[in-house]
Short mmCIF file of C-alpha atoms in Angstrom, two decimals:
data_model
loop_
_atom_site.label_atom_id
_atom_site.label_comp_id
_atom_site.label_asym_id
_atom_site.label_seq_id
_atom_site.Cartn_x
_atom_site.Cartn_y
_atom_site.Cartn_z
CA MET D 1 32.15 17.44 -18.80
CA SER D 2 33.57 19.31 -21.92
CA GLY D 3 32.83 18.87 -25.42
CA PRO D 4 29.92 16.88 -27.04
CA GLU D 5 30.52 13.62 -25.03
CA VAL D 6 28.24 10.76 -26.13
CA VAL D 7 26.06 9.71 -23.30
CA VAL D 8 23.92 7.10 -25.10
CA GLN D 9 24.91 4.92 -27.93
CA ALA D 10 22.40 2.53 -29.43
CA ARG D 11 23.75 0.08 -32.05
CA GLY D 12 21.40 -2.13 -33.97
CA VAL D 13 18.88 -2.60 -31.34
CA SER D 14 16.02 -4.79 -32.01
CA LYS D 15 13.25 -6.11 -29.60
CA VAL D 16 10.88 -8.89 -30.52
CA PHE D 17 8.46 -9.76 -27.92
CA ALA D 18 8.26 -13.44 -27.23
CA LYS D 19 4.62 -13.05 -26.71
CA GLY D 20 2.94 -12.89 -30.10
CA GLY D 21 6.40 -12.37 -31.72
CA VAL D 22 5.73 -8.68 -32.27
CA THR D 23 8.86 -6.72 -33.67
CA ALA D 24 8.64 -3.57 -31.33
CA LEU D 25 12.00 -2.34 -32.48
CA GLN D 26 14.14 -3.06 -35.47
CA ASP D 27 17.62 -2.15 -36.09
CA ILE D 28 17.84 1.09 -33.95
CA ASP D 29 20.93 3.39 -34.09
CA LEU D 30 20.87 6.54 -31.97
CA ASP D 31 23.61 8.63 -30.43
CA VAL D 32 22.72 11.24 -27.66
CA ALA D 33 25.31 13.64 -26.58
CA ARG D 34 25.69 15.12 -23.17
CA GLY D 35 23.31 17.86 -22.34
CA GLU D 36 21.02 17.06 -25.42
CA PHE D 37 17.15 16.99 -25.23
CA VAL D 38 15.97 14.30 -27.48
CA SER D 39 12.42 13.51 -28.05
CA LEU D 40 11.13 10.18 -29.50
CA ILE D 41 7.86 10.66 -31.40
CA GLY D 42 5.68 8.29 -33.28
CA PRO D 43 2.27 6.61 -33.62
CA SER D 44 1.20 4.40 -30.84
CA GLY D 45 2.74 1.09 -31.10
CA CYS D 46 5.93 2.42 -32.85
CA GLY D 47 7.93 1.00 -29.75
CA LYS D 48 9.09 4.47 -28.61
CA SER D 49 8.38 3.58 -24.91
CA THR D 50 9.95 0.22 -25.46
CA LEU D 51 13.13 1.96 -26.87
CA LEU D 52 13.16 4.18 -23.76
CA ARG D 53 12.78 1.07 -21.47
CA VAL D 54 15.61 -0.61 -23.40
CA ILE D 55 17.94 2.26 -22.89
CA GLY D 56 17.03 2.27 -19.19
CA ASP D 57 17.75 -1.55 -19.06
CA LEU D 58 14.14 -2.18 -17.83
CA VAL D 59 13.53 -4.32 -21.12
CA GLU D 60 16.27 -6.40 -22.52
CA PRO D 61 16.81 -5.94 -26.39
CA THR D 62 16.64 -8.98 -28.46
CA ALA D 63 19.63 -7.93 -30.49
CA GLY D 64 22.10 -4.97 -30.49
CA GLU D 65 23.84 -2.98 -27.79
CA ILE D 66 23.16 0.02 -25.61
CA LEU D 67 26.06 1.90 -24.14
CA VAL D 68 25.54 4.52 -21.51
CA ASN D 69 28.59 6.60 -20.67
CA GLY D 70 30.45 3.92 -22.49
CA LYS D 71 29.22 1.16 -20.25
CA PRO D 72 26.58 -1.58 -21.02
CA ALA D 73 23.04 -0.37 -19.90
CA HIS D 74 22.85 -3.13 -17.24
CA ARG D 75 25.98 -1.66 -15.65
CA ALA D 76 24.75 1.78 -15.93
CA ARG D 77 21.52 0.99 -14.22
CA LEU D 78 23.44 -0.77 -11.40
CA ASP D 79 25.54 2.54 -11.22
CA ARG D 80 22.30 4.52 -10.80
CA ASP D 81 22.76 6.39 -14.07
CA TYR D 82 19.10 6.72 -14.69
CA GLY D 83 16.35 9.06 -13.47
CA ILE D 84 12.93 7.84 -14.80
CA VAL D 85 9.65 9.84 -15.00
CA PHE D 86 6.53 7.90 -15.98
CA GLN D 87 3.24 9.09 -17.42
CA ALA D 88 1.82 8.51 -13.99
CA ALA D 89 3.72 10.21 -11.24
CA VAL D 90 4.16 6.90 -9.44
CA LEU D 91 4.57 8.60 -6.09
CA TYR D 92 4.23 6.44 -2.93
CA ASP D 93 1.03 7.41 -1.06
CA TRP D 94 2.53 6.68 2.22
CA ARG D 95 5.35 8.95 1.84
CA THR D 96 5.31 12.68 2.14
CA VAL D 97 6.55 14.76 -0.83
CA ALA D 98 9.97 15.17 0.80
CA LYS D 99 10.25 11.43 1.52
CA ASN D 100 9.21 10.57 -2.10
CA ILE D 101 11.96 12.80 -3.41
CA ALA D 102 14.43 11.25 -1.00
CA LEU D 103 13.55 7.77 -2.02
CA PRO D 104 16.49 7.18 -4.42
CA LEU D 105 18.86 8.88 -2.00
CA GLU D 106 17.75 6.42 0.73
CA LEU D 107 18.56 3.60 -1.73
CA LEU D 108 21.97 5.19 -2.27
CA GLY D 109 22.66 5.28 1.37
CA TRP D 110 22.97 9.11 1.91
CA SER D 111 22.85 10.27 5.34
CA ARG D 112 19.81 11.91 6.81
CA ALA D 113 21.33 15.36 6.79
CA ARG D 114 22.53 15.11 3.22
CA ARG D 115 19.12 13.90 2.03
CA ALA D 116 17.34 16.83 3.80
CA GLU D 117 19.80 19.32 2.22
CA ARG D 118 19.27 17.82 -1.31
CA VAL D 119 15.46 17.48 -0.85
CA ALA D 120 15.33 21.22 -0.01
CA GLU D 121 17.29 22.03 -3.08
CA MET D 122 15.12 19.91 -5.34
CA LEU D 123 11.79 21.38 -3.76
CA GLU D 124 13.30 24.78 -4.79
CA LEU D 125 14.20 23.66 -8.25
CA VAL D 126 10.59 22.51 -8.97
CA GLU D 127 9.07 25.34 -6.94
CA LEU D 128 7.29 23.27 -4.44
CA GLU D 129 8.88 24.84 -1.31
CA GLY D 130 6.33 24.43 1.50
CA PHE D 131 4.76 21.27 0.19
CA GLU D 132 7.40 18.81 1.69
CA ARG D 133 5.09 17.51 4.32
CA HIS D 134 2.16 17.06 2.10
CA TYR D 135 1.00 13.70 0.85
CA PRO D 136 0.93 12.99 -2.88
CA TRP D 137 -2.92 12.71 -2.91
CA GLN D 138 -3.15 16.20 -1.55
CA LEU D 139 -1.46 17.66 -4.68
CA SER D 140 -2.75 18.36 -8.25
CA GLY D 141 -1.65 16.28 -11.21
CA GLY D 142 0.88 18.69 -12.20
CA MET D 143 2.38 19.14 -8.87
CA GLN D 144 2.68 15.40 -8.52
CA GLN D 145 4.50 15.16 -11.84
CA ARG D 146 6.97 17.97 -10.60
CA VAL D 147 7.58 15.89 -7.53
CA SER D 148 8.27 12.87 -9.65
CA ILE D 149 10.73 15.00 -11.80
CA ALA D 150 12.41 16.23 -8.58
CA ARG D 151 12.82 12.57 -7.45
CA ALA D 152 14.25 11.59 -10.74
CA LEU D 153 16.80 14.41 -10.69
CA SER D 154 17.57 14.23 -6.82
CA PHE D 155 20.74 12.03 -7.30
CA SER D 156 21.88 13.84 -10.52
CA PRO D 157 21.65 10.80 -12.81
CA ALA D 158 23.73 10.92 -16.01
CA LEU D 159 20.43 10.41 -18.06
CA LEU D 160 16.83 11.51 -17.55
CA LEU D 161 14.22 9.20 -19.18
CA MET D 162 10.79 10.63 -19.55
CA ASP D 163 7.84 8.45 -20.83
CA GLU D 164 5.02 10.96 -21.77
CA PRO D 165 5.40 12.60 -18.51
CA PHE D 166 2.67 15.24 -19.31
CA GLY D 167 0.47 13.05 -21.32
CA ALA D 168 -2.25 12.92 -18.60
CA LEU D 169 -2.31 16.62 -17.84
CA ASP D 170 -4.45 19.37 -19.31
CA GLU D 171 -3.00 21.66 -22.03
CA MET D 172 -2.44 24.61 -19.65
CA THR D 173 -0.58 22.70 -16.96
CA ARG D 174 1.37 20.84 -19.77
CA GLU D 175 2.71 24.12 -21.24
CA ARG D 176 3.71 25.46 -17.96
CA LEU D 177 5.52 22.23 -17.03
CA ASN D 178 7.33 22.26 -20.54
CA ASP D 179 8.80 25.65 -19.60
CA GLU D 180 9.65 24.39 -16.11
CA LEU D 181 11.37 21.31 -17.60
CA LEU D 182 13.43 23.42 -19.87
CA ARG D 183 14.47 25.73 -17.04
CA ILE D 184 15.38 22.76 -15.01
CA TRP D 185 17.20 21.25 -18.03
CA ALA D 186 19.21 24.42 -18.46
CA GLU D 187 19.95 24.65 -14.75
CA THR D 188 21.08 21.07 -14.10
CA GLY D 189 22.65 20.55 -17.58
CA SER D 190 20.94 17.06 -17.78
CA THR D 191 20.76 14.86 -20.70
CA VAL D 192 17.07 14.09 -21.49
CA ILE D 193 15.25 11.47 -23.64
CA PHE D 194 11.63 12.34 -23.90
CA VAL D 195 8.87 10.12 -25.26
CA THR D 196 5.80 12.12 -26.35
CA HIS D 197 2.96 11.93 -29.03
CA SER D 198 2.63 15.62 -29.18
CA ILE D 199 4.39 17.06 -32.18
CA SER D 200 4.37 20.76 -30.80
CA GLU D 201 5.64 19.60 -27.42
CA ALA D 202 8.54 17.59 -29.10
CA VAL D 203 9.49 20.64 -31.20
CA TYR D 204 9.32 23.11 -28.39
CA LEU D 205 11.36 21.12 -26.04
CA SER D 206 14.06 19.41 -28.09
CA THR D 207 17.38 19.84 -29.43
CA ARG D 208 16.49 16.93 -31.63
CA VAL D 209 13.38 15.05 -32.60
CA VAL D 210 13.65 11.40 -33.58
CA VAL D 211 10.73 10.43 -35.63
CA MET D 212 9.69 6.56 -35.41
CA SER D 213 7.26 4.39 -37.44
CA ALA D 214 5.23 1.43 -36.33
CA ARG D 215 5.21 -2.27 -37.32
CA PRO D 216 8.20 -2.72 -37.02
CA GLY D 217 9.38 0.09 -34.77
CA ARG D 218 12.09 1.99 -36.66
CA ILE D 219 13.77 5.40 -36.73
CA THR D 220 12.69 7.12 -40.05
CA THR D 221 13.99 10.58 -39.54
CA VAL D 222 15.97 12.60 -37.15
CA ILE D 223 15.15 16.28 -37.12
CA PRO D 224 17.52 18.80 -35.37
CA ILE D 225 15.62 21.67 -33.79
CA ASP D 226 17.55 24.83 -34.39
CA LEU D 227 15.22 27.15 -32.50
CA ALA D 228 17.05 29.58 -30.22
CA GLN D 229 17.57 28.79 -26.54
CA PRO D 230 16.12 29.64 -24.12
CA ARG D 231 12.76 28.75 -25.56
CA THR D 232 10.02 31.10 -24.45
CA PHE D 233 6.39 32.06 -25.23
CA ALA D 234 7.70 33.84 -28.43
CA THR D 235 9.15 30.61 -29.47
CA ARG D 236 5.65 29.03 -29.88
CA GLU D 237 4.71 31.96 -32.31
CA ASP D 238 8.09 31.84 -34.15
CA PRO D 239 7.44 30.96 -38.05
CA ARG D 240 10.45 28.57 -37.77
CA PHE D 241 8.49 26.75 -34.91
CA PHE D 242 5.62 26.08 -37.35
CA GLU D 243 8.00 25.00 -40.19
CA LEU D 244 9.58 22.43 -37.83
CA VAL D 245 6.17 21.26 -36.62
CA THR D 246 5.23 20.79 -40.26
CA GLU D 247 8.45 18.99 -40.89
CA VAL D 248 7.78 16.68 -37.99
CA ARG D 249 4.21 16.09 -39.18
CA GLU D 250 5.22 15.29 -42.66
CA ALA D 251 8.03 12.80 -41.42
CA LEU D 252 5.36 11.03 -39.38
CA HIS D 253 3.03 10.78 -42.37
CA ALA D 254 5.87 9.43 -44.52
CA GLY D 255 6.27 6.91 -41.93
CA GLY D 256 2.67 5.82 -42.36
CA ALA D 257 1.28 7.42 -39.17
CA ASP D 258 -2.32 8.64 -39.19
CA VAL D 259 -1.65 11.94 -37.48
CA MET Z 1 0.91 15.81 14.06
CA LEU Z 2 -1.40 17.71 16.49
CA SER Z 3 -4.13 17.64 13.97
CA LEU Z 4 -3.59 14.03 13.15
CA VAL Z 5 -4.01 13.21 16.93
CA HIS Z 6 -7.20 15.37 16.71
CA ARG Z 7 -8.49 13.57 13.58
CA THR Z 8 -7.78 10.15 15.27
CA ILE Z 9 -9.58 11.10 18.29
CA ALA Z 10 -12.57 12.59 16.38
CA SER Z 11 -12.66 9.52 14.26
CA LEU Z 12 -12.55 7.29 17.27
CA ALA Z 13 -15.30 9.29 18.92
CA GLY Z 14 -17.42 9.06 15.76
CA ARG Z 15 -16.97 5.19 15.93
CA LEU Z 16 -18.03 5.16 19.48
CA ALA Z 17 -21.12 7.33 18.75
CA THR Z 18 -22.08 4.93 15.89
CA LEU Z 19 -21.67 2.06 18.42
CA ALA Z 20 -23.82 3.69 20.95
CA LEU Z 21 -26.53 4.22 18.31
CA VAL Z 22 -26.27 0.58 17.05
CA LEU Z 23 -26.34 -0.63 20.64
CA ALA Z 24 -29.48 1.50 21.35
CA GLY Z 25 -31.13 -0.08 18.23
CA LEU Z 26 -30.28 -3.59 19.37
CA TRP Z 27 -31.71 -2.78 22.86
CA ALA Z 28 -34.90 -1.41 21.26
CA LEU Z 29 -35.23 -4.51 19.05
CA TRP Z 30 -34.56 -6.94 21.94
CA GLU Z 31 -36.97 -5.47 24.36
CA GLY Z 32 -39.61 -4.59 21.58
CA TYR Z 33 -39.60 -8.24 20.42
CA ARG Z 34 -39.84 -9.45 24.17
CA ALA Z 35 -42.67 -7.13 24.96
CA LEU Z 36 -44.72 -7.84 21.87
CA TRP Z 37 -44.32 -11.65 22.21
CA GLU Z 38 -45.24 -11.53 25.80
CA ARG Z 39 -48.40 -9.21 25.27
CA ALA Z 40 -49.55 -11.36 22.28
CA GLY Z 41 -48.82 -14.65 24.10
CA TRP Z 42 -47.00 -16.07 21.11
CA THR Z 43 -44.82 -19.11 21.69
CA LYS Z 44 -43.17 -19.50 18.33
CA PRO Z 45 -40.20 -20.01 17.64
CA PHE Z 46 -39.73 -20.07 21.53
CA PRO Z 47 -41.79 -18.88 24.41
CA VAL Z 48 -40.38 -15.66 25.72
CA ASP Z 49 -39.75 -15.11 29.43
CA SER Z 50 -36.97 -13.95 31.65
CA THR Z 51 -35.05 -17.30 31.33
CA THR Z 52 -34.97 -17.21 27.37
CA MET Z 53 -34.54 -13.45 26.99
CA PRO Z 54 -33.54 -11.53 30.26
CA HIS Z 55 -34.13 -7.88 30.14
CA LEU Z 56 -30.96 -6.28 28.90
CA HIS Z 57 -30.95 -3.85 32.06
CA ASP Z 58 -31.23 -6.86 34.18
CA ILE Z 59 -28.10 -8.36 32.49
CA VAL Z 60 -26.14 -4.99 32.93
CA ARG Z 61 -27.40 -4.65 36.53
CA ARG Z 62 -26.21 -8.16 37.34
CA LEU Z 63 -22.76 -7.08 36.50
CA PHE Z 64 -22.95 -4.54 39.25
CA GLU Z 65 -24.25 -6.95 41.96
CA PRO Z 66 -22.13 -8.94 44.42
CA ILE Z 67 -21.47 -12.27 42.93
CA ARG Z 68 -22.75 -13.73 46.30
CA GLU Z 69 -23.76 -12.17 49.54
CA GLY Z 70 -20.97 -10.17 51.00
CA GLU Z 71 -18.55 -10.79 48.04
CA PRO Z 72 -17.18 -8.35 45.29
CA LEU Z 73 -19.20 -7.36 42.38
CA LEU Z 74 -19.65 -9.74 39.40
CA ALA Z 75 -18.05 -7.08 37.21
CA ARG Z 76 -14.92 -7.19 39.30
CA TYR Z 77 -14.65 -11.02 38.55
CA MET Z 78 -15.47 -10.39 34.89
CA LEU Z 79 -12.72 -7.70 34.58
CA ASP Z 80 -10.11 -10.16 36.04
CA ALA Z 81 -11.30 -12.85 33.68
CA ALA Z 82 -11.44 -10.51 30.72
CA LEU Z 83 -7.89 -9.39 31.43
CA PHE Z 84 -6.72 -13.04 31.65
CA THR Z 85 -8.48 -13.84 28.34
CA ALA Z 86 -7.21 -10.65 26.87
CA GLN Z 87 -3.55 -11.79 27.68
CA GLU Z 88 -4.19 -15.21 26.00
CA ALA Z 89 -5.76 -13.44 22.94
CA ALA Z 90 -3.17 -10.71 22.65
CA THR Z 91 -0.26 -13.25 22.86
CA GLY Z 92 -2.01 -15.52 20.38
CA PHE Z 93 -2.68 -12.49 18.01
CA ALA Z 94 0.97 -11.53 18.19
CA ILE Z 95 2.16 -15.13 17.46
CA GLY Z 96 -0.44 -15.67 14.76
CA ALA Z 97 0.16 -12.31 12.99
CA THR Z 98 3.95 -12.79 13.01
CA ILE Z 99 3.52 -16.36 11.55
CA GLY Z 100 0.87 -15.34 9.12
CA PHE Z 101 2.93 -12.41 7.86
CA LEU Z 102 6.11 -14.55 7.34
CA LEU Z 103 4.06 -17.29 5.66
CA GLY Z 104 2.52 -14.88 3.45
CA ALA Z 105 5.70 -13.08 2.61
CA ALA Z 106 7.24 -16.55 1.70
CA ILE Z 107 4.17 -17.45 -0.53
CA ALA Z 108 4.18 -14.08 -2.29
CA ARG Z 109 7.82 -14.42 -2.93
CA PHE Z 110 7.94 -18.04 -4.06
CA ASP Z 111 5.33 -18.94 -6.42
CA VAL Z 112 5.81 -22.67 -5.93
CA LEU Z 113 4.60 -22.30 -2.20
CA GLN Z 114 1.33 -20.98 -3.61
CA ARG Z 115 0.42 -24.22 -4.89
CA GLY Z 116 2.35 -26.37 -2.64
CA VAL Z 117 1.50 -24.88 0.97
CA MET Z 118 -1.73 -22.71 0.45
CA PRO Z 119 -4.13 -25.71 0.14
CA TYR Z 120 -2.80 -27.03 3.59
CA ILE Z 121 -3.32 -23.63 5.08
CA VAL Z 122 -6.84 -23.47 3.80
CA ALA Z 123 -7.35 -27.01 4.98
CA SER Z 124 -6.18 -26.17 8.43
CA GLN Z 125 -8.99 -23.62 8.66
CA THR Z 126 -11.65 -26.21 7.84
CA ILE Z 127 -11.03 -28.25 10.93
CA PRO Z 128 -13.45 -27.09 13.56
CA ILE Z 129 -11.57 -25.13 16.16
CA LEU Z 130 -13.55 -27.05 18.83
CA ALA Z 131 -11.81 -30.21 17.74
CA VAL Z 132 -8.43 -28.71 17.63
CA ALA Z 133 -8.61 -27.02 20.97
CA PRO Z 134 -8.62 -30.13 23.26
CA ILE Z 135 -5.68 -31.65 21.35
CA VAL Z 136 -3.64 -28.62 21.77
CA VAL Z 137 -4.56 -27.44 25.30
CA VAL Z 138 -5.19 -30.77 26.89
CA GLY Z 139 -3.14 -33.11 24.65
CA LEU Z 140 -0.14 -31.04 24.91
CA GLY Z 141 -0.46 -30.48 28.57
CA ASN Z 142 2.58 -32.42 29.50
CA VAL Z 143 4.87 -31.14 26.88
CA SER Z 144 8.11 -29.78 28.15
CA ILE Z 145 10.70 -27.77 26.22
CA GLY Z 146 14.13 -28.55 27.69
CA GLY Z 147 12.58 -28.87 31.16
CA TRP Z 148 10.27 -25.79 30.70
CA VAL Z 149 6.60 -26.52 30.73
CA PRO Z 150 4.43 -23.90 28.98
CA LYS Z 151 1.81 -22.38 31.21
CA ASP Z 152 -1.94 -23.29 30.62
CA TRP Z 153 -2.66 -19.95 29.18
CA MET Z 154 0.15 -20.11 26.69
CA ARG Z 155 -1.48 -23.22 25.27
CA VAL Z 156 -4.69 -21.44 24.92
CA ALA Z 157 -2.74 -18.62 22.94
CA VAL Z 158 -1.81 -21.27 20.49
CA ILE Z 159 -5.45 -21.74 19.77
CA ALA Z 160 -5.96 -17.88 19.30
CA ALA Z 161 -2.83 -17.79 17.14
CA TYR Z 162 -4.48 -20.67 15.12
CA LEU Z 163 -7.48 -18.60 14.26
CA THR Z 164 -5.31 -15.47 13.77
CA PHE Z 165 -2.74 -16.44 11.29
CA PHE Z 166 -5.01 -17.38 8.49
CA PRO Z 167 -6.53 -14.02 7.47
CA VAL Z 168 -3.15 -12.50 7.93
CA THR Z 169 -1.41 -14.92 5.59
CA VAL Z 170 -4.05 -14.50 2.88
CA ASN Z 171 -4.02 -10.74 3.09
CA THR Z 172 -0.10 -10.58 3.28
CA VAL Z 173 0.05 -12.45 -0.04
CA ARG Z 174 -2.59 -10.26 -1.83
CA GLY Z 175 -0.99 -7.08 -0.18
CA LEU Z 176 2.65 -7.75 -1.12
CA ARG Z 177 1.43 -8.41 -4.64
CA SER Z 178 -0.65 -5.34 -4.84
CA ALA Z 179 2.19 -2.91 -5.36
CA ASP Z 180 1.75 -0.86 -8.65
CA PRO Z 181 3.91 -2.54 -11.48
CA ALA Z 182 5.08 1.03 -12.46
CA ALA Z 183 6.24 1.53 -8.80
CA VAL Z 184 8.16 -1.77 -9.01
CA GLU Z 185 9.71 -0.60 -12.38
CA LEU Z 186 10.73 2.58 -10.58
CA MET Z 187 12.64 0.62 -7.84
CA GLU Z 188 14.31 -1.53 -10.79
CA SER Z 189 15.42 1.64 -12.37
CA TYR Z 190 17.19 2.58 -9.19
CA ALA Z 191 18.76 -0.97 -9.12
CA ALA Z 192 16.96 -1.41 -5.70
CA SER Z 193 17.78 -4.61 -3.89
CA GLU Z 194 14.95 -7.13 -3.46
CA TRP Z 195 15.08 -6.29 0.22
CA ALA Z 196 14.80 -2.65 -0.32
CA VAL Z 197 11.77 -3.33 -2.75
CA PHE Z 198 10.18 -5.38 -0.07
CA TRP Z 199 10.45 -2.91 2.84
CA LYS Z 200 10.23 0.34 1.02
CA LEU Z 201 7.48 -0.68 -1.51
CA ARG Z 202 5.82 -4.05 -0.98
CA VAL Z 203 5.26 -3.87 2.83
CA PRO Z 204 3.96 -0.30 2.87
CA ALA Z 205 1.52 -0.98 -0.13
CA ALA Z 206 0.29 -4.09 1.77
CA MET Z 207 -0.66 -2.15 4.90
CA PRO Z 208 -4.18 -1.49 4.07
CA PHE Z 209 -4.63 -5.26 3.42
CA LEU Z 210 -2.61 -6.26 6.59
CA PHE Z 211 -5.02 -4.00 8.63
CA SER Z 212 -8.02 -5.51 7.13
CA ALA Z 213 -6.69 -8.97 8.20
CA PHE Z 214 -5.83 -7.54 11.63
CA LYS Z 215 -9.25 -6.39 12.18
CA VAL Z 216 -10.70 -9.93 11.42
CA ALA Z 217 -7.81 -11.56 13.36
CA ALA Z 218 -8.20 -9.30 16.48
CA THR Z 219 -11.76 -10.53 17.10
CA ALA Z 220 -10.96 -14.16 16.08
CA SER Z 221 -8.07 -14.15 18.72
CA VAL Z 222 -10.56 -13.46 21.36
CA VAL Z 223 -12.99 -16.10 20.23
CA GLY Z 224 -10.03 -18.52 19.89
CA ALA Z 225 -8.97 -17.75 23.52
CA VAL Z 226 -12.46 -18.31 24.90
CA ILE Z 227 -12.75 -21.58 22.96
CA GLY Z 228 -9.31 -22.72 24.12
CA GLU Z 229 -10.19 -22.41 27.71
CA LEU Z 230 -13.30 -24.65 27.38
CA PRO Z 231 -11.80 -28.03 27.25
CA SER Z 232 -9.03 -27.34 29.89
CA SER Z 233 -9.41 -26.90 33.56
CA ILE Z 234 -8.59 -23.15 33.22
CA GLN Z 235 -11.05 -21.29 35.43
CA SER Z 236 -9.53 -17.89 35.34
CA GLY Z 237 -10.61 -16.73 31.99
CA LEU Z 238 -13.98 -15.89 30.45
CA GLY Z 239 -14.29 -19.39 29.06
CA GLY Z 240 -14.12 -20.94 32.55
CA TRP Z 241 -17.01 -18.53 33.67
CA ILE Z 242 -19.05 -19.35 30.50
CA ILE Z 243 -18.85 -23.20 31.47
CA ASN Z 244 -19.62 -22.39 35.03
CA PHE Z 245 -22.65 -20.15 34.30
CA ASN Z 246 -23.89 -22.39 31.61
CA GLN Z 247 -24.53 -25.11 34.28
CA TYR Z 248 -26.64 -22.65 36.27
CA TYR Z 249 -28.39 -21.05 33.39
CA VAL Z 250 -31.83 -21.99 34.34
CA LEU Z 251 -31.40 -20.50 37.90
CA GLU Z 252 -29.43 -17.33 36.87
CA PRO Z 253 -29.64 -16.70 33.14
CA GLU Z 254 -28.40 -13.25 33.41
CA ASN Z 255 -24.87 -14.57 34.50
CA LEU Z 256 -24.37 -16.24 31.18
CA TRP Z 257 -25.52 -13.22 29.31
CA ALA Z 258 -23.39 -10.91 31.27
CA VAL Z 259 -20.34 -12.94 30.67
CA ASN Z 260 -21.13 -13.07 26.99
CA LEU Z 261 -21.53 -9.46 26.93
CA VAL Z 262 -18.07 -8.85 28.57
CA ALA Z 263 -16.61 -11.28 25.93
CA ALA Z 264 -18.14 -9.29 23.17
CA LEU Z 265 -16.76 -6.04 24.72
CA LEU Z 266 -13.39 -7.57 24.86
CA GLY Z 267 -13.63 -8.43 21.13
CA ILE Z 268 -14.68 -4.95 20.25
CA SER Z 269 -11.92 -3.31 22.18
CA PHE Z 270 -9.38 -5.54 20.40
CA PHE Z 271 -10.93 -4.46 17.05
CA LEU Z 272 -10.83 -0.75 18.28
CA VAL Z 273 -7.18 -0.98 19.14
CA VAL Z 274 -6.56 -2.19 15.65
CA VAL Z 275 -8.47 0.62 14.25
CA GLY Z 276 -6.70 3.24 16.35
CA VAL Z 277 -3.20 1.93 15.35
CA GLU Z 278 -4.26 1.86 11.64
CA ARG Z 279 -5.12 5.45 11.93
CA LEU Z 280 -1.80 6.39 13.27
CA VAL Z 281 0.28 4.06 11.04
CA VAL Z 282 -1.41 3.88 7.58
CA ARG Z 283 -1.10 7.05 5.38
CA ARG Z 284 -3.35 6.86 2.45
CA PRO Z 285 -6.01 8.91 0.51
CA PRO Z 286 -8.96 9.79 2.62
CA GLU Z 287 -11.35 8.06 0.06
CA GLN Z 288 -9.47 4.74 0.68
CA LEU Z 289 -10.06 4.88 4.39
CA THR Z 290 -12.77 2.42 5.50
#
């Protein structure tokens, strides 16, 4: 756990979709160190979600290699190294909040007692104590997404992959969940790869922002975010914050995005 | 849990109240039609009298009269017959639902079966059940399986199963395929086994579809059981009574109407059992409850 150990290594990753021959990703190289929070940002169609799925072994690359903790991505998936949060919470309607969080734990064969203990911890982490017996459709969108995060983190995966998790939420909820995510990230020491199309969200959350361009999907710039941790309300009003937002926006424009 | 039970009871009560209203409406239509046609003396499309349209209260009253002088009430015989037919129908439903689910699961899993088997399953339902019933119930009357001869009612249950499996198969296929692609992707990200995806995602997602099928199948199984009794010499069920009362219709029309009423009530109770189980088993947003 010590030192800047590399969790994700992407080497020359390309993805051409057989249907239509679209080049979604071209020659992607990316390293992510343990404990980093890396955002992927770019115009729609730049392949940022595809890159996330290739890292998570949900989409197979046409060329190149992904190593997670030094293992091929496929091995990492079989080893349950990934926690994934999608734009939709993707909770199972027939399961209570507690049972949704416990789903990966069931698949891992944890005992009932151990599951209950972990679920209680996760509910505390995402501040949903008292909602364990609710059903997903009884919760607001923001609460559903917190359950989804709790589920993704319940088995302490090596890597948390988030695909525009707050994209469908209103601005207020989104900012609150941004802070909550940063607190969880700090508490758990997770490594996060986060896809977003919001520049300010990417800058606020990340240790590094990876800017991508479309057709073909490439990494154009990687911008380290040197804002002090922990990020707070003051961060959003820090002149440095605006500088970095501008830097990311210019990088997007340079890549040909109409932002 | 208590509130769940309360809600289940309340919803059943609501359904029964609706049922009572509908029945009252039907009674008003029936008696109103009869009164109007009699008073006006109309004879089209058919002359109205106590043979063609007995009073509904006469039909119900008939149930609570002795079947013959000094013998038990007709309702008593009807209850026994209904229970006998219910046993056939319930057994047929269980067999048909099981086979239907397994077939549907196989078809949903292996695309080749969709084209290879589905047409025959559809074709099986285009054969009139009245043509199949004698073959199964009478034709297989002497079949013995290792010295064990199925009882008459078991062969009737096969007919009930024949009507049950089809809606269950079709809805199982649709239901198992209805799982949200993102939910499937989530399972993949956990490297879940196909078995786990089936039981923890596909089957629960299919539940609303399955229960829609069960509702159709529950009433169909009662119809299948009654029809299955007709070509055989089985006298203990509602089908036997229908044949019997049919022959004396001109003399005592209320009898046939009464046994039909009992058959309908049996079908409705099967339906309500499925609805009740669905309320207890299927958890989903209230706006999706039907």
